[in-house]
XYZ file of C-alpha atoms in Angstrom:
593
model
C 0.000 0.000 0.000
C 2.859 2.454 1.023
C 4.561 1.857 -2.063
C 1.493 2.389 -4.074
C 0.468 5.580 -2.321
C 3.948 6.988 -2.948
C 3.788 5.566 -6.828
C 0.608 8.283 -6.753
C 1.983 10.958 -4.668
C 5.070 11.008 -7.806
C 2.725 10.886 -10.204
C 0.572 13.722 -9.105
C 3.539 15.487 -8.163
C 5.139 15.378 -11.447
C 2.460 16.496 -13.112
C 1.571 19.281 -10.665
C 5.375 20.559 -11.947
C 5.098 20.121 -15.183
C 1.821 22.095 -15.749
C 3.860 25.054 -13.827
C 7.148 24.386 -16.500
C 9.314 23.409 -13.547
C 11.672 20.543 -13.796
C 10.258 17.314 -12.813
C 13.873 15.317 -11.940
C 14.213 15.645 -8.483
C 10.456 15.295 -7.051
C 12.361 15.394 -3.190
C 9.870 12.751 -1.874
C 10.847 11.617 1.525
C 9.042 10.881 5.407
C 7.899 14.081 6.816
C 9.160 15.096 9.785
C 7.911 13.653 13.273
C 6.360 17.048 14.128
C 4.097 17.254 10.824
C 0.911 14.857 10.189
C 1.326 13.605 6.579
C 1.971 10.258 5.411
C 4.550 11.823 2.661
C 6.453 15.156 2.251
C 8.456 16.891 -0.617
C 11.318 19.596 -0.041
C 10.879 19.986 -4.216
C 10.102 23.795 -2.912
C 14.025 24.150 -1.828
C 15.505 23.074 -4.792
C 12.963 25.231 -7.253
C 13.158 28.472 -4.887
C 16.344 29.415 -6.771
C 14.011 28.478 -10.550
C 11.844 30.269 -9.814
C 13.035 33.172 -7.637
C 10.724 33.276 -4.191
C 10.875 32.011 -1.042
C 10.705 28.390 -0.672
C 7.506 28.506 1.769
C 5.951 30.335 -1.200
C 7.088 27.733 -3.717
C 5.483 25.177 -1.427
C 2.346 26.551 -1.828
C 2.041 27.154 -5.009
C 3.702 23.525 -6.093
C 0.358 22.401 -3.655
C -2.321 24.659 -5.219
C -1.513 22.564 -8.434
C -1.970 19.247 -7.775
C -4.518 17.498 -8.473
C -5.855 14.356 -6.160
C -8.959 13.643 -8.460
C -8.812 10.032 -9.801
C -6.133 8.758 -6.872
C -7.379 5.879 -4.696
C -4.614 6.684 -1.843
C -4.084 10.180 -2.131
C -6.964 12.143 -0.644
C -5.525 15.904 0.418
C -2.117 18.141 -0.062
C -1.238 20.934 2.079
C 2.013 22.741 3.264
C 3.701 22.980 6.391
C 6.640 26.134 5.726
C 8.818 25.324 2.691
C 7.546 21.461 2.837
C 4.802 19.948 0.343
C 2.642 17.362 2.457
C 0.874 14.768 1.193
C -2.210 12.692 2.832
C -3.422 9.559 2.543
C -7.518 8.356 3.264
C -8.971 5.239 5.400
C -9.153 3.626 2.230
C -5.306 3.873 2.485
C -5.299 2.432 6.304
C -7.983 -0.417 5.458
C -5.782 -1.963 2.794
C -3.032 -1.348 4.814
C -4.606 -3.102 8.022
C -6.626 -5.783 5.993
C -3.257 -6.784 4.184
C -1.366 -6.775 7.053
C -3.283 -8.372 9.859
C -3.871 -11.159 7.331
C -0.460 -12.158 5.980
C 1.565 -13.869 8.279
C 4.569 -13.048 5.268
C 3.915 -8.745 5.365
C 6.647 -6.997 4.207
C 8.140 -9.154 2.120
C 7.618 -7.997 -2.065
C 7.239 -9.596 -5.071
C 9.811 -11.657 -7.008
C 12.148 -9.835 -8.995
C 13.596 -13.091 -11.621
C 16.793 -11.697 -10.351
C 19.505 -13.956 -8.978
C 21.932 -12.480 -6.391
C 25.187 -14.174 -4.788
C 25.977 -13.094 -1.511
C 29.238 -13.436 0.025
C 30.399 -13.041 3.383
C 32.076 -14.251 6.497
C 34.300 -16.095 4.498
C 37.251 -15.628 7.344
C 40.449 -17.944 7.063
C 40.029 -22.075 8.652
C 42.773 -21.160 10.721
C 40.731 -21.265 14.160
C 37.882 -19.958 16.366
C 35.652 -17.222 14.605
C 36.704 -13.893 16.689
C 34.898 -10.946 18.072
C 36.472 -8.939 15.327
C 35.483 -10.241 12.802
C 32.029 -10.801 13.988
C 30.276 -7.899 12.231
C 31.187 -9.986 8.687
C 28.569 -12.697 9.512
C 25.611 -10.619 11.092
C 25.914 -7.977 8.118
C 26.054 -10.461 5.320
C 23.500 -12.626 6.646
C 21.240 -9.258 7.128
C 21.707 -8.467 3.863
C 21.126 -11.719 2.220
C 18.242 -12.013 4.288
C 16.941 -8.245 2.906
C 17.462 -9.005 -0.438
C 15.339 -12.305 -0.010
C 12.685 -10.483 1.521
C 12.651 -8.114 -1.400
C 12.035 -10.852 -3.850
C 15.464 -11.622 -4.991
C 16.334 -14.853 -5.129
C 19.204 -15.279 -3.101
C 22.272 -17.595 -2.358
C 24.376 -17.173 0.621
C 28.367 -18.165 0.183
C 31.525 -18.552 2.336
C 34.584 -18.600 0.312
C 36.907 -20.840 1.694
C 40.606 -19.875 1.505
C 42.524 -23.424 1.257
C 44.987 -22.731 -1.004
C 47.020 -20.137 0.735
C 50.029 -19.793 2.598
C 48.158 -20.269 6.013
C 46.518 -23.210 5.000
C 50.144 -25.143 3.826
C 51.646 -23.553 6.927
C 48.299 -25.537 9.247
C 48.830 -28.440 6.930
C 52.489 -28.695 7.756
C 51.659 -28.299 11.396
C 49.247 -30.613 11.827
C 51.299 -33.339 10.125
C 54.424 -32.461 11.998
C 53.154 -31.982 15.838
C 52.053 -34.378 18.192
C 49.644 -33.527 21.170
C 52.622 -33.612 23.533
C 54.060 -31.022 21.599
C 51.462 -28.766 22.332
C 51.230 -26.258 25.352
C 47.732 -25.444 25.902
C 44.632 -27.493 26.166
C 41.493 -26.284 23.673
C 39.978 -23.740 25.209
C 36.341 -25.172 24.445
C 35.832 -28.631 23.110
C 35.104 -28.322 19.618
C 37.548 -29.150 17.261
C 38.532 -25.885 15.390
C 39.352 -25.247 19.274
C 41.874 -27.943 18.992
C 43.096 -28.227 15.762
C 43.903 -23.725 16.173
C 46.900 -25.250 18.712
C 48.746 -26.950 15.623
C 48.756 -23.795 13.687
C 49.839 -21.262 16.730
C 52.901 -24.239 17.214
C 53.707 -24.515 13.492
C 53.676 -20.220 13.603
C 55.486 -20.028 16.982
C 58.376 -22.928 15.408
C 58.871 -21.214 12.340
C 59.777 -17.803 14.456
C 62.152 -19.245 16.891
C 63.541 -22.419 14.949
C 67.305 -22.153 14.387
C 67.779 -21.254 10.663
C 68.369 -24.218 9.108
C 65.298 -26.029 10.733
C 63.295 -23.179 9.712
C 64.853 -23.566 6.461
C 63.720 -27.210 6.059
C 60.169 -26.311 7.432
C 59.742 -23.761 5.189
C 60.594 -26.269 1.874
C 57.894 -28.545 3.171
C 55.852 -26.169 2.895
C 56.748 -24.266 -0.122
C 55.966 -28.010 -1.367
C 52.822 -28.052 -0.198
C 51.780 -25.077 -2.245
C 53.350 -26.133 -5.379
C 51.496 -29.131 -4.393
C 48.652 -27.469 -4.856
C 49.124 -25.537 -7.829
C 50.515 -28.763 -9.933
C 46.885 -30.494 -9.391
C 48.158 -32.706 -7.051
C 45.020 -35.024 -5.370
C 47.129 -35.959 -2.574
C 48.153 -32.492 -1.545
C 44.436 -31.060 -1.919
C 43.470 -34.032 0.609
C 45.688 -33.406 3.646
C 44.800 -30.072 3.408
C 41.252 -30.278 3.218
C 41.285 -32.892 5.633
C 42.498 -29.650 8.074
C 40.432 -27.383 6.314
C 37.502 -29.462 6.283
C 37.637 -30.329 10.198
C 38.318 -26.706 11.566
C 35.581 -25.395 9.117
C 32.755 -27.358 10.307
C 33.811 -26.097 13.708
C 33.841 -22.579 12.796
C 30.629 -23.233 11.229
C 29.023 -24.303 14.617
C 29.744 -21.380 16.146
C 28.364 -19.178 13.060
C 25.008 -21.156 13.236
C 24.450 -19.959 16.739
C 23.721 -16.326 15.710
C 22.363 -18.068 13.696
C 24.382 -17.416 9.993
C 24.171 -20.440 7.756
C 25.030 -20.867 3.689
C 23.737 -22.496 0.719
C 27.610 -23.369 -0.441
C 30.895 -23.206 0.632
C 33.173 -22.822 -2.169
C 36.844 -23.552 -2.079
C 39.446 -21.412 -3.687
C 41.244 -24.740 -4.712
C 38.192 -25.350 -6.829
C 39.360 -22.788 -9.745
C 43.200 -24.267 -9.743
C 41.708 -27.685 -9.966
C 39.293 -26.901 -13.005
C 41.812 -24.580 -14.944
C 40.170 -21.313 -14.810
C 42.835 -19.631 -12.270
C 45.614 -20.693 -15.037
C 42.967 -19.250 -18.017
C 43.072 -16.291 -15.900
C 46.407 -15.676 -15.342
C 47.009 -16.433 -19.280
C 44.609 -13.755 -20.340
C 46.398 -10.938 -17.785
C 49.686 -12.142 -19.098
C 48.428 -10.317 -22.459
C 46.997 -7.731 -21.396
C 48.601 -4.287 -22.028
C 48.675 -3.486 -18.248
C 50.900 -6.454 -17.802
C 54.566 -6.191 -16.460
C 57.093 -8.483 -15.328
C 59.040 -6.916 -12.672
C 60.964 -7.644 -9.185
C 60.440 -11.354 -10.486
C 56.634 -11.629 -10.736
C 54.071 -10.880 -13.004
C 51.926 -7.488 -11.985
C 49.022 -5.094 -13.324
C 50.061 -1.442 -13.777
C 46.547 -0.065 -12.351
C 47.355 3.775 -12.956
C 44.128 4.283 -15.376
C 42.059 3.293 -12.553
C 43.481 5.424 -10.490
C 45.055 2.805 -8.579
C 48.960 3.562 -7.584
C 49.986 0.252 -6.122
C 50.556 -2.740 -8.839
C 48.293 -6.068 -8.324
C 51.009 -8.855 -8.370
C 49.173 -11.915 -9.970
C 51.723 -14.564 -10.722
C 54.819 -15.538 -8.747
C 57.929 -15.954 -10.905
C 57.942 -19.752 -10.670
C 54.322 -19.720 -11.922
C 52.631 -19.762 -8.672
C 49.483 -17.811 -8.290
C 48.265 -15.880 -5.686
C 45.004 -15.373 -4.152
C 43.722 -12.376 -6.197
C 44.211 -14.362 -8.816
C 42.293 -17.273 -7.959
C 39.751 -14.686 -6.539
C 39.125 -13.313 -9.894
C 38.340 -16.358 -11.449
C 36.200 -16.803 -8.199
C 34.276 -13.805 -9.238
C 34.200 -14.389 -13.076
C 32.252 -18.101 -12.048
C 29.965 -15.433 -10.202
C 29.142 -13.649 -13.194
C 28.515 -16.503 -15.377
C 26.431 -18.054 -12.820
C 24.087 -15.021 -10.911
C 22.563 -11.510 -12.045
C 24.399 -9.664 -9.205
C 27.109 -10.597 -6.903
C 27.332 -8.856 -3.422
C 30.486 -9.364 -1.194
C 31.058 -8.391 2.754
C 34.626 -7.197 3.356
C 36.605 -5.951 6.351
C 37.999 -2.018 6.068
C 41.248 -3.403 5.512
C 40.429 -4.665 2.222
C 39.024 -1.810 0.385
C 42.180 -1.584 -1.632
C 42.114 -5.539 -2.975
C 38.451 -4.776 -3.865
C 39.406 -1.432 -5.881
C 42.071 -3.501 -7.577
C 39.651 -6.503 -8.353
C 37.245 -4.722 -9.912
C 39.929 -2.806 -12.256
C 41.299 -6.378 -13.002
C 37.532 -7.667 -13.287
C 37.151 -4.994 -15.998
C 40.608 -5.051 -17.741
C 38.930 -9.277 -18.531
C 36.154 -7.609 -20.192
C 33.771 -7.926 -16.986
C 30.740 -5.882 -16.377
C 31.599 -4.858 -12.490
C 28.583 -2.759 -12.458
C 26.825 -6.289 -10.996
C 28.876 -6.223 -8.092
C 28.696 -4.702 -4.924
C 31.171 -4.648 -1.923
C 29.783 -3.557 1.685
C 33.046 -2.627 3.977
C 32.904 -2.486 7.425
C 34.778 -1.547 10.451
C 35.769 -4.112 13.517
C 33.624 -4.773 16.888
C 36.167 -3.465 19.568
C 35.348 -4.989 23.310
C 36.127 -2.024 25.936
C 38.972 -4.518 26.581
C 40.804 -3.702 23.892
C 42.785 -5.011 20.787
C 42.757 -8.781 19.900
C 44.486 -11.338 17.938
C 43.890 -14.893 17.168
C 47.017 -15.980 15.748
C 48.661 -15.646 18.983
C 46.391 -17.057 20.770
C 44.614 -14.171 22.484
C 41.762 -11.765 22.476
C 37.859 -13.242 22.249
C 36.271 -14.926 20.512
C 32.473 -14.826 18.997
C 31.290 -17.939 21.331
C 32.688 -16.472 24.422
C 30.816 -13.151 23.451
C 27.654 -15.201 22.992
C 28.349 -17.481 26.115
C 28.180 -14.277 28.015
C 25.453 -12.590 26.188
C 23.075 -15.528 27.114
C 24.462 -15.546 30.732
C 23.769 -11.732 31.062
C 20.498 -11.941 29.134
C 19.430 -14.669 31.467
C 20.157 -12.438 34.866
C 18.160 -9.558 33.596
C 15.233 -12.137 32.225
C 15.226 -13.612 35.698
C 14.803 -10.278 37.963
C 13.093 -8.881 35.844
C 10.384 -12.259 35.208
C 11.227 -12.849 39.420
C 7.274 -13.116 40.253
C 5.934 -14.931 37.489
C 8.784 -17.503 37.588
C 7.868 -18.285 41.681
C 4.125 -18.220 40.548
C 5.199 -21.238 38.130
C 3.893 -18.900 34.712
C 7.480 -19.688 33.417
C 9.453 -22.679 34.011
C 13.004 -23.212 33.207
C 13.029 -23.975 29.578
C 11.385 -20.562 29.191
C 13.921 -18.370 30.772
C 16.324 -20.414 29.016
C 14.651 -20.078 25.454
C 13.995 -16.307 26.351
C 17.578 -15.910 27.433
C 18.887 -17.048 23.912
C 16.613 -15.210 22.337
C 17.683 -11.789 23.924
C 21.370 -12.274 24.839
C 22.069 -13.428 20.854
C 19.526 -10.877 19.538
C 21.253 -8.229 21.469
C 24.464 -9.321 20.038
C 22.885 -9.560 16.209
C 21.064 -6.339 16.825
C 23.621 -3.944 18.062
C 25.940 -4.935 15.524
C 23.826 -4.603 12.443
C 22.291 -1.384 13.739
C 24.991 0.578 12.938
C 26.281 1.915 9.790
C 28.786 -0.767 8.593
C 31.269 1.960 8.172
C 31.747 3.203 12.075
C 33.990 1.203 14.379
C 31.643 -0.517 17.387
C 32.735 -0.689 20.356
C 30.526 -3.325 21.947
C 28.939 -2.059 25.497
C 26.825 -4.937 27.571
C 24.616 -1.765 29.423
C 23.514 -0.433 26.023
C 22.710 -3.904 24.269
C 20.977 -5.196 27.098
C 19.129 -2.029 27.771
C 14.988 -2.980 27.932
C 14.665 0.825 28.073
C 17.033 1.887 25.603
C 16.750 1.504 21.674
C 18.190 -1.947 21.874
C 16.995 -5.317 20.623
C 15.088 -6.360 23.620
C 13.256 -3.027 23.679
C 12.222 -4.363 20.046
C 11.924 -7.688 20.719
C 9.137 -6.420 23.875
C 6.758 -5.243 21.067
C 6.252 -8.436 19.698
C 6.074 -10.060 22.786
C 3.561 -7.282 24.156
C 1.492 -7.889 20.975
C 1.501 -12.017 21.096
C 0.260 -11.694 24.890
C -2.654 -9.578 23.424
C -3.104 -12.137 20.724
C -3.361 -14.761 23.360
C -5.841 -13.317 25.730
C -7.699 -12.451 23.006
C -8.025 -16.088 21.933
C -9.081 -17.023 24.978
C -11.518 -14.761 25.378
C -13.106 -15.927 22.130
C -12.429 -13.281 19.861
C -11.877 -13.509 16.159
C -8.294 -13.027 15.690
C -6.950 -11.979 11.931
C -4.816 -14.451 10.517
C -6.141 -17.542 12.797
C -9.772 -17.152 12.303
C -9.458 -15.626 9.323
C -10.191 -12.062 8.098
C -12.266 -9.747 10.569
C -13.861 -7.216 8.610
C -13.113 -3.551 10.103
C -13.239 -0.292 9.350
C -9.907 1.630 9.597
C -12.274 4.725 10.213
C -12.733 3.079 14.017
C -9.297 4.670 14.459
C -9.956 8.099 15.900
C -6.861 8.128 18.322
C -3.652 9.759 16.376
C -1.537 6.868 18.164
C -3.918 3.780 15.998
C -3.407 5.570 12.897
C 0.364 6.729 13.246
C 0.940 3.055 14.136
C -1.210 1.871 11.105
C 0.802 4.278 8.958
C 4.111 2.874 10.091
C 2.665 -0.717 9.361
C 2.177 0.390 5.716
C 5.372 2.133 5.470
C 7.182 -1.547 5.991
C 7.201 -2.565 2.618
C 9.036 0.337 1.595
C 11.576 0.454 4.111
C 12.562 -3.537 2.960
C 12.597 -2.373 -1.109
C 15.227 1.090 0.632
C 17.357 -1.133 2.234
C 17.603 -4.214 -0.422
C 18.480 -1.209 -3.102
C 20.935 0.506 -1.309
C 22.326 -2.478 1.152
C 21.640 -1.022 4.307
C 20.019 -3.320 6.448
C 20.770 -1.261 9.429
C 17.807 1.086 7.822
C 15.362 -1.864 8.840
C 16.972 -1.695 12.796
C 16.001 1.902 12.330
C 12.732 1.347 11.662
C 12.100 -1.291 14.475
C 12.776 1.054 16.493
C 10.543 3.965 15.525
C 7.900 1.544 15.098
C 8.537 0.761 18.624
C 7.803 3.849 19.507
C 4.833 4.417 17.574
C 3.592 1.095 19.146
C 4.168 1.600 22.608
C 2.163 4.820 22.210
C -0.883 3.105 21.144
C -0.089 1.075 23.992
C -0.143 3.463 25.925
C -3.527 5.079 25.395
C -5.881 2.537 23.140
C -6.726 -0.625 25.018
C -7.508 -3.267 22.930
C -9.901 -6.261 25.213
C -11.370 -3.293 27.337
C -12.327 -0.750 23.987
C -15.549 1.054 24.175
C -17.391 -1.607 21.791
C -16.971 -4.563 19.783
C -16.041 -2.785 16.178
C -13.119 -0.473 18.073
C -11.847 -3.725 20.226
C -11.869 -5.653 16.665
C -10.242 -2.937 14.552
C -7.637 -2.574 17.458
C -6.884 -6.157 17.814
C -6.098 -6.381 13.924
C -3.912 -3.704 14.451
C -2.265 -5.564 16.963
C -2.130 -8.746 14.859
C -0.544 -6.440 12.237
C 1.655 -4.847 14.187
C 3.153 -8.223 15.728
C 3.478 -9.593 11.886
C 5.399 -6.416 10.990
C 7.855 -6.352 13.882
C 8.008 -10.459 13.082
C 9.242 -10.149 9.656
C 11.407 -6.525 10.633
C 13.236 -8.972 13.055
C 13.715 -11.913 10.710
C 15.518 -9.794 8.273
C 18.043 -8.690 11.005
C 18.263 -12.012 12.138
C 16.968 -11.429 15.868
C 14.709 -13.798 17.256
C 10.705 -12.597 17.853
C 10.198 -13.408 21.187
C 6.336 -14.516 21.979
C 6.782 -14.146 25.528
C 9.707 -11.897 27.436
């Protein structure tokens, strides 16, 4: 409905301008601000004040005076508030919306696009534990994957696995060479990437300290692994997937309690093995941006503004993993519409430098997307796994669960002696908000700024945090309940109710109604522009917006039967929203808190 009431609110818009001969490219469409009551604004006025030489407030109202709302189902009245052109929809608007909503256990999510879309992320090294760090790579990919599904693309979720690297022969070497005596430390957890990490902090810590010539030695065993590797060898890609393989399905344990999960893992190793990472290198080799200097084969990336060469081929014909990535990326292309990669800060150079090289192969780059973000800092401060120190993600979630489950318990202290809730139930409600804070305070933010990660903010039920969120839907399955019980239709389970959106005479009803239609809209924003942290925005405002209806319109104890229906769809509506809203972030909807 939202998105068809703004459709109208162009169209009439544009044609308003036009009959005035003003320029029709920039129509300025955007929410009003909190203070005005409109369902749409324009700020067309500030950009045409200069056109047509007056005031902007006087631009506004003449931009108004023109358009016409005749024929519009939607669009019932325009008005100005100063230099802003507002735009107001009917009941006819709030009954679809409420109808639709209250109805459709799958609200929100829009029709499919035909469009296939790759999404890549995580993707971190099988070298050990998944850390802190590094969490924000998971949460943000799997929010956007999940946005783009919910926007009707049809989506596939990837971890690229790097087993053909330096790291990986280093591990392989390791594990082969080490016994369990040799070891210091027990695993700090017992899962086996826990275990296995101890091999590759020995194999690092050897090859530092070793006396030269040992070093020496180690390092040929592994240069032999690589070469390994690169010659094809089926031998050499089994012992080091058998490392890979193991410490991966570790790593992947952890991910899946956030929960991130993929459709395929796909192994570097895949494009030596079929030839394409050798086609690749073959076809740079000829390129005009080609040098061979310092012993290695490089791309002069000056034209793309680019002043550091991209060294592709080693000079005993070894590549690297750029190169392997590109063929990585040119399988994308050949297989999906769009490709989407999640990337640390620290790589926003390699990505520049890929997508020159994409293009210098004769890709079309302009069907891939990279999201960069910064790192999750603890108050602690800085933190490294290859030495063996720092946090990592289950710790964080051990203790998010733990903290979760102190507040759930004081704060649940009467109903748990009364016997309403039983163990299982804190427990369950305890995932649900120590994880979701986790998820939610991460993905909330702009994947550019650094986080550091504060316990008193994420766990705040007061605050704009996920279990202030996650209390809506809780608040709104409780009504859903007790209205069941009572014996009242309820949308969705006893099928439609039939109400008029007119019953809504309170601003707080209709502001939240208008917020329920504006869903859509927000999921379409943030699939197009790959901001799922837009959608955590939301939740929150429509938090807001719900707990003021809360607030003042009572929904079993209305003043009559069509109000206490009309409300109770709106709560139905409202809990289906805030469901789905969640479900793209990847926080868990609570029915009881």
């Amino acid at each position: 409905m939202f998105r068809r009431f703004r459709s109208e609110v162009e169209s009439a818009l544009a044609d308003a301008l036009a009959g005035l001969d003003l320029p029709t490219d920039d129509l300025g469409i955007e929410r009003p601000p909190d203070d005005m009551d409109a369902t749409l604004a324009s700020s067309v006025a500030f950009r045409l004040a200069g056109v047509v030489g007056d005031a902007p407030p006087n631009v506004a109202r003449d931009v108004a005076a023109a358009v016409d709302v005749d024929g519009y189902d939607y669009l019932v009245a325009v008005d100005t508030a100063g230099p802003y052109v507002n735009f107001h929809a009917g009941d006819r608007y709030l009954a679809d919306t409420l109808t639709t909503a209250a109805t459709d256990a799958g609200y929100g999510a829009l029709p499919d696009r035909d469009t296939s879309v790759v999404v890549e992320h995580t993707s971190a090294n099988p070298t050990g534990p998944v850390h802190v760090g590094r969490a924000r790579n998971p949460i943000v990919g799997d929010a956007v994957a999940n946005v783009l599904d919910y926007a009707g693309y049809d989506v596939e979720r990837h971890y690229y696995v790097n087993d053909a690297g330096r790291q990986m022969a280093v591990f392989t070497w390791a594990y082969e060479t080490f016994d369990e005596e040799d070891l210091e430390d027990d695993p700090a957890r017992d899962r086996i990437e826990y275990d296995l990490v101890r091999y590759y902090r020995k194999g690092n810590a050897y090859l530092e300290d070793a006396d030269p010539e040992d070093a020496a030695a180690a390092e040929d065993e592994i240069a032999a692994i690589l070469q390994g590797l690169e010659a094809g060898e089926e031998a050499t890609f089994e012992r080091v997937g058998e490392v890979v393989d193991a410490v991966l399905g570790g790593m992947t344990e952890c991910l899946s309690r956030l929960p991130a999960e993929f459709d395929e893992f796909v192994k570097e190793t895949r494009f030596m093995r079929d030839g394409s990472t050798d086609d690749v290198a073959e076809r740079l080799k000829a390129s005009e941006h080609a040098v061979y200097e310092e012993e290695a084969w490089q791309l002069e990336l000056d034209e793309w503004g680019i002043d550091k060469n991209l060294v592709f081929l080693r000079s005993d014909g070894t590549s690297l993993y750029t190169t392997r990535d590109l063929a990585h990326h040119e399988w994308k292309f050949a297989t999906y519409d769009r490709a989407v990669t999640v990337l640390g800060e620290d790589h926003k150079l390699q990505a520049d430098q890929l997508d020159a090289v994409l293009r210098i192969l004769g890709n079309d780059t302009d069907r891939l997307d990279s999201i960069h973000y910064s790192w999750v800092n603890l108050p602690e401060g800085g933190m490294s796994t290859r030495e063996g120190t720092g946090v990592m993600l289950d710790d964080l979630l051990d203790e998010a669960i733990a903290r979760a489950r102190e507040e759930v318990e004081t704060r649940l202290d009467d109903r748990i002696r009364d016997d309403d809730l039983d163990e299982t139930d804190v427990e369950r409600i305890a995932h649900q908000v120590g994880i979701g804070a986790v998820r939610y305070d991460i993905v909330s933010k702009q994947p550019a700024k650094a986080i550091t990660f504060e316990w008193e903010d994420a766990l705040d039920f007061e605050a704009q945090s996920a279990p202030y969120v996650q209390y809506v839907h809780a608040r709104c399955c409780g009504i859903v309940d007790e209205a069941a019980a009572a014996g009242h239709d309820v949308p969705g389970v006893e099928g439609a109710v039939d109400v008029d959106a007119g019953a809504f005479v309170t601003d707080e009803a209709r502001d939240l109604l208008r917020e329920v239609a504006r869903f859509p809209a927000v999921i379409e924003a943030a699939a197009d522009d790959l901001e799922p942290h837009s959608v955590a925005t939301f939740t929150r405002e429509f938090a807001e917006a719900y707990n003021a209806f809360y607030r003042e319109c009572p929904v079993l104890s209305a003043d009559g039967d069509d109000l206490r229906d009309a409300r109770l769809a709106l709560v139905v509506a409202a809990r289906n929203t805030m469901a789905n809203a969640l479900a793209v972030l990847g926080v868990a909807a609570p029915e009881s808190m």
